[in-house]
Amino acid sequence: MTRIDRILLAALIAASGAWCWTAARYLGATFDEPFYLQGGIDYWRNGHFGALLAAGTMPLAQHFQALPVYIAERIAGRQFSIDQDLGAMLQLARPVTLAFWALLLASTMRLGRLLGGPWGGRAAVVFVALEPNFLAHASLATTDIALAACTVTFVVELLQRRDQRSAWRVAVPALWFGLALSAKVSALALSPFVAIAALLHTGISRSSGRQLAIDLALIVVLGLVFATLYCGTGGQTWLTGTLSQMPPDHWLRPLVVWIGSLPIFPNAPYAMVFQFAHNQTGQAVFLAGTADTTALWYFVPVLLSIKLALPMLFAFVLAFALSPSRPRSVGIALLLVVLAMLVFQVQTGIRFLLPLLALAIAWAAARLGPLTLQRRGIAIGLVAVMAFETAVAWPDALRYVNPLWGGMRDGYRVVSDSNYDWGQGLPELARWREGNAEPLSVWYFGTDTRYPEINRINPRREDFDATELHGNTLAVSVSLLFGGYLETPGRARDLIQRLRQTPPDARTDTFFIFRNIR
């Protein structure tokens, strides 16, 4: 990279890091974070990733995010508790994600340069650094930024080393694929597709195609070996409990039982099989006013049109218009991306698409690189509007919805779950309660253990009545009220239907508040 590139990269890492760090101090715990933190700290205390792997969760991000928490425990001379110390644990763990974020920005710049020269790299890193969805997840102690960072780095190393004659041509990309797989099981499906799409864009000759196929096969095998070694062995103690979460007649159950019967129990393959089985069952999904109990076939394109900033959508359209010379490679790449996403039936967030989105942004930046020089006004305008959208989205960019779909305030009408309300809004609700000085019950999908003065109602309950409310005020999360959980049976479903038709007495960003519920 040139001196200009290094200055630009450092400035973007610093500015976006400050955005994320300040936002993280404002946001409450998302649904997954307490579990991730507990699983990570268990490793530092006990030397294994059992709880994480039992749920099909790969441990790379949590491993490092929990390290400062463990160091703080050693200094304080006591073990921290999710129930008592969650706020302090989040403040220690969330900044670790910024290390993966810096890696993602650096690798995106490298990928943009490989695909479109210096200005392609500069445009790519600017777009990613200003994209609200990336910033939202870079502010959290979760796994998605780690996966995106390792996946993009894997693609960069593969492209850079494809013509080398040494073993490093396979070894280095295999290491990064192994790291991506250690961050999230979905890397097993996403990373090869992302790699093939990038290779198609740069061109594959007949003479090199066979060798590339062999290299990719070796990379996948070595990456699996790395992830297996990283996750360790000997997890039979939690096998029985996790088997209870699978249906007795599930077609993958015999494979899980067989893996558990091996003399040396490999934790990683078990977690991968379990997560794959979980993904195939699907999960309640809500998009653009439509709810489904499993999945929607049009989820990916419609979600991107909702969640991406308008300048980013315009950049993609413009990049396609400027790419008439490569229609075949672009079409094949898009087909591969669609096939990759059909593997997954869990459609709860754009976060699952971040590795694919990073590749798409690098490709668009490569197409727009010449435009950056020839039409500076257009380029400056896109960046300025992106920066404005990012500033407006602070601190809760999880709720970002572009103006075409109603904007952030009313975004709950078109998306839910980790696309809008992932449980992060409890601190804001607690501030509302303090200002109104009244007893409050909350009905939401969330795991934030703070604010014991707020009465929690289990969202998975089929019914509850007014005797369970503390006072007569109930706060209902927008994901529960308008999301894909309308299929909840019993009186809860009737209550959701009634509350949808009832004007709330007050609201926060992620809760509707009703008084005199009976």
Coordinates of C-alpha atoms in Angstrom, one line a residue:
M1 CA 0.0 0.0 0.0
T2 CA 1.1 3.5 -0.7
R3 CA 1.5 6.2 2.0
I4 CA -2.0 7.6 1.0
D5 CA -3.5 4.1 1.5
R6 CA -1.9 3.7 4.9
I7 CA -3.1 7.1 6.1
L8 CA -6.6 6.5 4.7
L9 CA -6.8 3.0 6.3
A10 CA -5.5 4.3 9.7
A11 CA -8.0 7.2 9.7
L12 CA -10.9 4.9 8.9
I13 CA -10.0 2.4 11.5
A14 CA -9.7 5.2 14.1
A15 CA -12.9 7.0 13.2
S16 CA -15.1 3.9 12.8
G17 CA -13.5 2.4 15.9
A18 CA -14.5 5.5 17.9
W19 CA -18.1 5.2 16.4
C20 CA -18.3 1.6 17.5
W21 CA -16.7 2.1 21.0
T22 CA -19.1 4.9 21.9
A23 CA -22.1 3.0 20.5
A24 CA -21.2 -0.1 22.5
R25 CA -21.3 1.8 25.7
Y26 CA -24.9 2.9 24.9
L27 CA -26.4 -0.4 23.7
G28 CA -27.8 -3.1 26.0
A29 CA -26.8 -6.8 25.7
T30 CA -28.1 -8.5 22.5
F31 CA -29.7 -11.9 22.8
D32 CA -26.6 -13.9 22.1
E33 CA -23.9 -11.9 23.9
P34 CA -24.4 -13.2 27.5
F35 CA -24.2 -16.8 26.2
Y36 CA -21.1 -16.0 24.1
L37 CA -19.4 -14.3 27.1
Q38 CA -20.2 -17.2 29.4
G39 CA -18.9 -19.7 26.9
G40 CA -15.7 -17.7 26.4
I41 CA -14.9 -17.2 30.0
D42 CA -15.6 -20.9 30.7
Y43 CA -12.6 -21.7 28.4
W44 CA -10.2 -19.5 30.4
R45 CA -11.4 -20.9 33.7
N46 CA -11.8 -24.6 32.7
G47 CA -9.8 -25.1 29.5
H48 CA -12.6 -26.2 27.1
F49 CA -15.3 -24.7 24.8
G50 CA -17.9 -27.3 25.8
A51 CA -20.9 -24.9 26.3
L52 CA -20.3 -23.1 23.0
L53 CA -19.7 -26.2 20.9
A54 CA -22.7 -28.0 22.4
A55 CA -24.9 -25.3 20.8
G56 CA -23.1 -25.6 17.5
T57 CA -21.2 -22.3 18.1
M58 CA -17.6 -22.1 17.0
P59 CA -15.4 -20.3 19.6
L60 CA -12.8 -18.1 17.9
A61 CA -14.3 -14.7 18.6
Q62 CA -15.5 -15.6 22.1
H63 CA -12.1 -17.0 23.0
F64 CA -10.5 -13.6 22.5
Q65 CA -13.4 -11.4 23.6
A66 CA -13.5 -13.2 27.0
L67 CA -9.7 -12.8 27.6
P68 CA -9.8 -9.2 29.0
V69 CA -12.7 -10.3 31.3
Y70 CA -10.6 -13.2 32.6
I71 CA -7.6 -10.8 33.2
A72 CA -9.9 -8.5 35.1
E73 CA -11.1 -11.4 37.2
R74 CA -7.5 -12.3 38.1
I75 CA -6.8 -8.7 39.0
A76 CA -10.0 -8.4 41.1
G77 CA -9.4 -11.8 42.8
R78 CA -13.0 -13.0 42.1
Q79 CA -15.0 -14.6 39.3
F80 CA -17.4 -12.3 37.4
S81 CA -21.0 -13.4 37.0
I82 CA -23.3 -12.8 34.1
D83 CA -26.1 -12.1 36.5
Q84 CA -24.2 -9.5 38.5
D85 CA -21.4 -8.1 36.3
L86 CA -22.8 -8.2 32.7
G87 CA -22.3 -4.5 32.1
A88 CA -18.6 -4.5 33.1
M89 CA -18.0 -7.7 31.1
L90 CA -19.5 -6.2 28.0
Q91 CA -17.4 -3.1 28.3
L92 CA -14.3 -5.3 28.4
A93 CA -15.3 -7.8 25.7
R94 CA -16.8 -5.6 23.0
P95 CA -13.7 -3.6 22.1
V96 CA -11.9 -6.8 21.2
T97 CA -14.2 -7.1 18.2
L98 CA -12.5 -3.9 16.9
A99 CA -9.3 -6.0 16.3
F100 CA -11.3 -8.2 13.8
W101 CA -12.8 -5.0 12.4
A102 CA -9.4 -3.5 11.7
L103 CA -8.4 -6.8 10.0
L104 CA -11.6 -6.7 7.9
L105 CA -11.0 -3.1 6.7
A106 CA -7.3 -3.8 5.8
S107 CA -8.3 -7.0 3.9
T108 CA -11.1 -5.3 2.1
M109 CA -8.7 -2.6 0.9
R110 CA -6.4 -5.4 -0.3
L111 CA -9.2 -7.2 -2.0
G112 CA -10.4 -4.0 -3.7
R113 CA -6.9 -3.4 -5.0
L114 CA -6.6 -6.9 -6.4
L115 CA -9.9 -6.6 -8.2
G116 CA -9.7 -2.9 -9.3
G117 CA -6.3 -1.3 -8.6
P118 CA -5.5 1.4 -6.0
W119 CA -8.7 3.3 -6.3
G120 CA -10.7 0.1 -6.1
G121 CA -9.1 -0.6 -2.8
R122 CA -9.7 2.9 -1.5
A123 CA -13.3 2.9 -2.5
A124 CA -13.9 -0.6 -1.0
V125 CA -12.5 0.3 2.4
V126 CA -14.5 3.5 2.5
F127 CA -17.7 1.8 1.7
V128 CA -17.3 -0.9 4.3
A129 CA -16.1 1.5 7.0
L130 CA -19.2 3.7 6.5
E131 CA -21.7 0.8 6.0
P132 CA -24.2 0.9 9.0
N133 CA -24.7 -2.8 9.2
F134 CA -21.0 -3.6 9.5
L135 CA -20.6 -0.9 12.1
A136 CA -23.6 -2.2 14.1
H137 CA -22.0 -5.6 14.5
A138 CA -18.5 -4.3 15.0
S139 CA -19.9 -2.7 18.2
L140 CA -20.9 -6.0 19.7
A141 CA -19.2 -9.1 21.3
T142 CA -20.5 -11.5 18.7
T143 CA -19.1 -13.7 15.9
D144 CA -20.1 -12.1 12.6
I145 CA -17.3 -9.5 12.2
A146 CA -14.7 -12.2 13.0
L147 CA -16.2 -14.4 10.3
A148 CA -16.2 -11.6 7.7
A149 CA -12.6 -10.6 8.5
C150 CA -11.2 -14.1 8.3
T151 CA -13.2 -14.9 5.1
V152 CA -12.1 -11.8 3.3
T153 CA -8.5 -12.4 4.3
F154 CA -8.8 -16.0 3.1
V155 CA -10.0 -14.8 -0.3
V156 CA -7.2 -12.2 -0.5
E157 CA -4.5 -14.8 0.3
L158 CA -6.0 -17.2 -2.2
L159 CA -6.0 -14.6 -5.0
Q160 CA -2.5 -13.4 -4.2
R161 CA -0.9 -16.8 -4.0
R162 CA -2.8 -18.7 -6.8
D163 CA 0.2 -18.6 -9.1
Q164 CA 2.9 -19.5 -6.6
R165 CA 4.8 -22.7 -6.9
S166 CA 5.5 -23.3 -3.2
A167 CA 3.4 -25.0 -0.6
W168 CA 2.4 -21.6 0.8
R169 CA 0.0 -21.3 -2.1
V170 CA -2.2 -23.7 -0.2
A171 CA -1.0 -23.4 3.4
V172 CA -1.7 -19.7 4.0
P173 CA -5.2 -19.7 2.5
A174 CA -5.9 -22.9 4.4
L175 CA -4.9 -21.2 7.7
W176 CA -7.3 -18.4 7.1
F177 CA -10.1 -20.7 6.0
G178 CA -9.5 -22.7 9.3
L179 CA -9.8 -19.4 11.2
A180 CA -13.0 -18.5 9.5
L181 CA -14.4 -21.9 10.2
S182 CA -13.3 -21.6 13.9
A183 CA -15.3 -18.3 14.0
K184 CA -18.6 -19.6 12.6
V185 CA -19.8 -22.9 11.1
S186 CA -21.3 -21.0 8.1
A187 CA -17.8 -20.5 6.8
L188 CA -17.9 -24.1 5.6
A189 CA -20.6 -23.1 3.1
L190 CA -19.9 -19.4 2.5
S191 CA -16.1 -19.3 2.1
P192 CA -15.7 -21.7 -0.9
F193 CA -18.5 -19.9 -2.7
V194 CA -16.9 -16.5 -2.0
A195 CA -13.6 -17.8 -3.2
I196 CA -15.0 -19.2 -6.4
A197 CA -16.9 -16.0 -7.1
A198 CA -13.6 -14.0 -6.6
L199 CA -11.7 -16.4 -8.8
L200 CA -14.3 -16.2 -11.6
H201 CA -14.1 -12.4 -11.5
T202 CA -10.3 -12.4 -11.9
G203 CA -10.4 -15.1 -14.5
I204 CA -9.6 -18.8 -14.6
S205 CA -7.9 -20.3 -17.6
R206 CA -8.4 -24.0 -18.6
S207 CA -4.8 -24.8 -17.8
S208 CA -5.1 -23.4 -14.2
G209 CA -8.6 -24.5 -13.5
R210 CA -7.7 -28.1 -12.6
Q211 CA -4.9 -27.0 -10.2
L212 CA -7.2 -24.4 -8.6
A213 CA -9.8 -27.1 -8.0
I214 CA -7.2 -29.3 -6.3
D215 CA -5.9 -26.4 -4.3
L216 CA -9.4 -25.5 -3.0
A217 CA -10.0 -29.1 -2.0
L218 CA -6.8 -29.2 -0.1
I219 CA -7.6 -25.9 1.5
V220 CA -11.0 -27.1 2.7
V221 CA -9.4 -30.3 4.2
L222 CA -6.6 -28.5 5.9
G223 CA -9.0 -25.8 7.2
L224 CA -11.2 -28.6 8.7
V225 CA -8.1 -30.1 10.4
F226 CA -7.1 -26.7 11.8
A227 CA -10.6 -26.1 13.2
T228 CA -10.8 -29.6 14.7
L229 CA -7.4 -29.1 16.5
Y230 CA -8.4 -25.7 17.7
C231 CA -11.7 -26.8 19.2
G232 CA -10.1 -29.8 20.9
T233 CA -11.4 -33.2 21.9
G234 CA -13.2 -34.9 24.7
G235 CA -16.6 -33.3 24.8
Q236 CA -18.7 -36.4 25.5
T237 CA -20.0 -35.0 28.7
W238 CA -22.3 -32.6 26.9
L239 CA -23.3 -34.9 24.0
T240 CA -26.4 -36.3 25.8
G241 CA -27.8 -32.9 26.6
T242 CA -27.4 -31.6 23.0
L243 CA -28.9 -34.7 21.5
S244 CA -32.0 -33.9 23.4
Q245 CA -32.4 -30.8 21.3
M246 CA -32.6 -32.8 18.1
P247 CA -35.8 -34.5 17.0
P248 CA -35.6 -38.3 17.5
D249 CA -36.2 -38.9 13.8
H250 CA -33.8 -36.3 12.5
W251 CA -31.7 -37.8 9.6
L252 CA -28.5 -36.4 11.0
R253 CA -29.0 -37.9 14.5
P254 CA -27.2 -41.2 13.7
L255 CA -24.1 -39.3 12.5
V256 CA -24.0 -37.3 15.7
V257 CA -24.3 -40.4 17.8
W258 CA -21.5 -42.1 15.7
I259 CA -19.2 -39.1 16.2
G260 CA -19.8 -39.2 19.9
S261 CA -18.8 -42.9 20.0
L262 CA -15.3 -42.3 18.6
P263 CA -12.5 -43.0 21.0
I264 CA -11.1 -39.5 20.5
F265 CA -14.1 -37.3 20.3
P266 CA -13.6 -34.4 17.8
N267 CA -15.6 -31.4 19.1
A268 CA -15.6 -29.3 15.9
P269 CA -17.2 -31.9 13.5
Y270 CA -19.9 -32.5 16.1
A271 CA -20.6 -28.8 16.4
M272 CA -20.7 -28.4 12.6
V273 CA -23.2 -31.3 12.1
F274 CA -25.4 -30.0 15.0
Q275 CA -25.4 -26.5 13.6
F276 CA -26.2 -27.7 10.1
A277 CA -29.1 -29.7 11.4
H278 CA -30.3 -26.6 13.3
N279 CA -30.1 -24.5 10.2
Q280 CA -32.2 -26.9 8.3
T281 CA -35.1 -26.6 10.7
G282 CA -35.4 -22.9 10.1
Q283 CA -36.7 -20.3 12.4
A284 CA -39.6 -17.8 12.5
V285 CA -38.9 -15.0 10.0
F286 CA -40.5 -11.7 9.3
L287 CA -39.9 -9.5 6.3
A288 CA -41.8 -6.6 4.7
G289 CA -45.0 -7.4 6.6
T290 CA -44.9 -11.2 5.9
A291 CA -44.2 -13.8 8.6
D292 CA -43.3 -17.4 8.2
T293 CA -42.4 -20.2 10.6
T294 CA -39.2 -21.3 8.7
A295 CA -38.0 -19.3 5.7
L296 CA -38.9 -17.0 2.8
W297 CA -37.4 -17.7 -0.7
Y298 CA -37.0 -14.1 -1.5
F299 CA -35.5 -13.1 1.8
V300 CA -31.9 -12.2 0.7
P301 CA -32.6 -9.7 -2.1
V302 CA -35.5 -8.0 -0.3
L303 CA -33.5 -7.7 2.9
L304 CA -30.6 -6.1 1.2
S305 CA -32.9 -3.6 -0.4
I306 CA -34.2 -2.7 3.1
K307 CA -31.0 -2.7 5.1
L308 CA -28.3 -1.3 2.8
A309 CA -27.8 2.4 2.7
L310 CA -29.1 4.1 -0.5
P311 CA -25.6 5.2 -1.7
M312 CA -24.5 1.5 -1.4
L313 CA -27.5 0.3 -3.4
F314 CA -26.8 3.0 -6.0
A315 CA -23.2 1.9 -6.2
F316 CA -24.2 -1.7 -6.9
V317 CA -26.6 -0.6 -9.7
L318 CA -23.9 1.6 -11.2
A319 CA -21.3 -1.1 -10.9
F320 CA -23.5 -3.5 -12.9
A321 CA -24.1 -0.9 -15.5
L322 CA -20.3 -0.4 -15.9
S323 CA -19.7 -4.2 -16.2
P324 CA -20.9 -5.2 -19.7
S325 CA -17.6 -6.9 -20.5
R326 CA -18.0 -9.6 -17.8
P327 CA -21.6 -10.6 -17.8
R328 CA -20.9 -14.3 -17.6
S329 CA -18.6 -14.2 -14.6
V330 CA -20.9 -11.8 -12.8
G331 CA -23.9 -14.0 -13.5
I332 CA -22.1 -17.2 -12.3
A333 CA -20.9 -15.5 -9.2
L334 CA -24.4 -14.3 -8.4
L335 CA -25.8 -17.8 -8.9
L336 CA -23.2 -19.2 -6.6
V337 CA -24.1 -16.7 -3.9
V338 CA -27.8 -17.6 -4.3
L339 CA -27.0 -21.3 -4.0
A340 CA -24.9 -20.6 -0.9
M341 CA -27.8 -18.8 0.8
L342 CA -30.2 -21.6 0.0
V343 CA -28.1 -23.8 2.3
F344 CA -29.3 -21.7 5.3
Q345 CA -32.9 -21.7 6.5
V346 CA -32.2 -19.4 9.5
Q347 CA -33.1 -16.0 8.2
T348 CA -32.8 -13.8 11.2
G349 CA -30.3 -11.1 10.2
I350 CA -28.2 -9.4 7.5
R351 CA -25.3 -10.4 9.8
F352 CA -25.2 -13.8 8.1
L353 CA -24.5 -12.1 4.8
L354 CA -21.6 -9.9 5.9
P355 CA -18.8 -12.0 4.2
L356 CA -20.8 -12.0 1.0
L357 CA -21.5 -8.3 1.3
A358 CA -17.8 -7.5 1.8
L359 CA -17.0 -9.3 -1.4
A360 CA -19.8 -7.6 -3.2
I361 CA -18.6 -4.2 -2.0
A362 CA -15.1 -4.9 -3.1
W363 CA -16.4 -5.9 -6.5
A364 CA -18.5 -2.8 -6.9
A365 CA -15.6 -0.6 -5.8
A366 CA -13.4 -2.3 -8.4
R367 CA -15.9 -1.4 -11.1
L368 CA -16.3 2.2 -9.7
G369 CA -12.5 2.8 -9.3
P370 CA -12.2 4.7 -12.7
L371 CA -15.3 6.7 -11.9
T372 CA -13.6 7.9 -8.7
L373 CA -11.1 9.7 -10.9
Q374 CA -13.3 10.7 -13.8
R375 CA -16.4 11.8 -11.8
R376 CA -15.1 13.0 -8.5
G377 CA -18.4 14.8 -7.8
I378 CA -20.4 11.5 -7.9
A379 CA -17.9 9.7 -5.7
I380 CA -17.7 12.5 -3.2
G381 CA -21.5 12.7 -3.1
L382 CA -21.9 8.9 -2.4
V383 CA -19.3 9.1 0.4
A384 CA -21.0 12.2 1.9
V385 CA -24.4 10.6 2.0
M386 CA -23.0 7.4 3.4
A387 CA -21.3 9.3 6.1
F388 CA -24.5 11.2 6.9
E389 CA -26.5 7.9 7.1
T390 CA -23.9 6.4 9.4
A391 CA -24.0 9.5 11.7
V392 CA -27.8 9.3 11.9
A393 CA -27.7 5.6 12.7
W394 CA -25.4 6.1 15.7
P395 CA -25.6 4.5 18.3
D396 CA -28.1 1.8 17.3
A397 CA -27.3 0.9 13.8
L398 CA -28.8 -2.6 14.3
R399 CA -32.1 -0.8 13.6
Y400 CA -30.9 0.8 10.4
V401 CA -33.5 0.7 7.6
N402 CA -33.0 3.0 4.6
P403 CA -35.5 5.7 3.8
L404 CA -37.1 3.8 0.9
W405 CA -38.6 1.4 3.5
G406 CA -39.6 4.0 6.1
G407 CA -36.3 4.7 7.9
M408 CA -35.2 3.6 11.4
R409 CA -38.2 4.9 13.4
D410 CA -40.7 2.7 11.6
G411 CA -38.3 -0.1 10.5
Y412 CA -40.0 -2.6 12.8
R413 CA -42.8 -2.8 10.2
V414 CA -40.5 -4.5 7.6
V415 CA -37.7 -6.3 9.6
S416 CA -37.2 -7.7 13.1
D417 CA -34.9 -9.8 15.2
S418 CA -31.2 -9.0 14.8
N419 CA -32.1 -6.8 11.8
Y420 CA -33.8 -4.4 14.2
D421 CA -34.6 -5.5 17.8
W422 CA -32.1 -8.0 19.1
G423 CA -32.8 -7.2 22.7
Q424 CA -30.4 -4.3 22.8
G425 CA -33.0 -1.7 23.9
L426 CA -33.4 -2.6 27.6
P427 CA -31.2 0.3 28.9
E428 CA -33.4 2.8 27.1
L429 CA -36.5 1.2 28.5
A430 CA -35.0 1.3 32.0
R431 CA -34.4 5.0 31.6
W432 CA -38.0 5.5 30.5
R433 CA -39.1 3.6 33.6
E434 CA -37.0 5.9 35.9
G435 CA -38.4 9.0 34.3
N436 CA -42.0 7.7 34.8
A437 CA -41.5 6.2 38.2
E438 CA -43.9 3.3 37.7
P439 CA -43.7 -0.5 38.0
L440 CA -43.1 -2.1 34.7
S441 CA -43.2 -5.6 33.2
V442 CA -41.3 -6.4 29.9
W443 CA -42.2 -9.1 27.3
Y444 CA -39.3 -9.6 24.9
F445 CA -36.7 -11.9 23.5
G446 CA -33.6 -10.8 25.4
T447 CA -31.0 -12.0 27.9
D448 CA -29.8 -8.7 29.5
T449 CA -29.6 -9.6 33.2
R450 CA -29.4 -6.0 34.5
Y451 CA -32.3 -3.9 35.8
P452 CA -33.8 -6.4 38.3
E453 CA -36.5 -3.8 39.0
I454 CA -38.1 -4.6 35.7
N455 CA -40.3 -7.7 35.8
R456 CA -39.4 -10.2 32.9
I457 CA -42.1 -12.4 31.3
N458 CA -40.8 -15.4 29.4
P459 CA -41.6 -14.8 25.7
R460 CA -41.9 -18.5 25.1
R461 CA -44.8 -18.8 27.5
E462 CA -48.0 -19.8 25.7
D463 CA -50.0 -17.5 27.9
F464 CA -49.9 -15.2 30.9
D465 CA -52.4 -13.0 32.6
A466 CA -52.6 -9.7 34.4
T467 CA -51.7 -11.2 37.8
E468 CA -48.1 -11.7 36.5
L469 CA -47.7 -8.0 35.7
H470 CA -45.9 -5.7 38.2
G471 CA -48.4 -2.9 38.2
N472 CA -50.5 -2.3 35.1
T473 CA -47.8 -1.3 32.6
L474 CA -46.4 -3.8 30.0
A475 CA -43.6 -3.1 27.5
V476 CA -43.6 -5.4 24.5
S477 CA -40.7 -5.6 22.1
V478 CA -41.4 -4.8 18.5
S479 CA -39.8 -8.1 17.3
L480 CA -42.3 -10.0 19.4
L481 CA -45.2 -7.8 18.5
F482 CA -44.6 -7.5 14.7
G483 CA -42.0 -10.2 14.0
G484 CA -42.3 -13.8 13.0
Y485 CA -43.4 -15.0 16.4
L486 CA -47.1 -14.4 15.7
E487 CA -47.5 -18.1 15.4
T488 CA -47.2 -18.4 19.2
P489 CA -50.2 -20.5 20.3
G490 CA -52.7 -19.8 23.1
R491 CA -53.7 -16.6 24.7
A492 CA -50.3 -15.0 23.9
R493 CA -51.2 -15.0 20.2
D494 CA -54.5 -13.5 21.0
L495 CA -52.8 -10.8 23.1
I496 CA -50.3 -10.0 20.3
Q497 CA -53.2 -9.6 17.8
R498 CA -55.0 -7.3 20.2
L499 CA -51.9 -5.2 21.0
R500 CA -51.2 -4.7 17.3
Q501 CA -54.5 -3.0 17.0
T502 CA -54.0 -0.9 20.2
P503 CA -52.2 2.5 20.0
P504 CA -49.4 2.4 22.6
D505 CA -49.3 4.8 25.5
A506 CA -45.6 5.3 25.0
R507 CA -42.7 3.8 23.1
T508 CA -38.9 3.6 23.0
D509 CA -36.9 2.6 20.0
T510 CA -37.6 -1.1 20.4
F511 CA -40.5 -1.3 22.9
F512 CA -44.2 -0.4 22.7
I513 CA -45.6 0.4 26.2
F514 CA -49.2 -0.2 27.2
R515 CA -51.0 0.6 30.3
N516 CA -54.1 -1.1 31.8
I517 CA -53.5 -4.4 30.1
R518 CA -56.1 -7.0 31.0

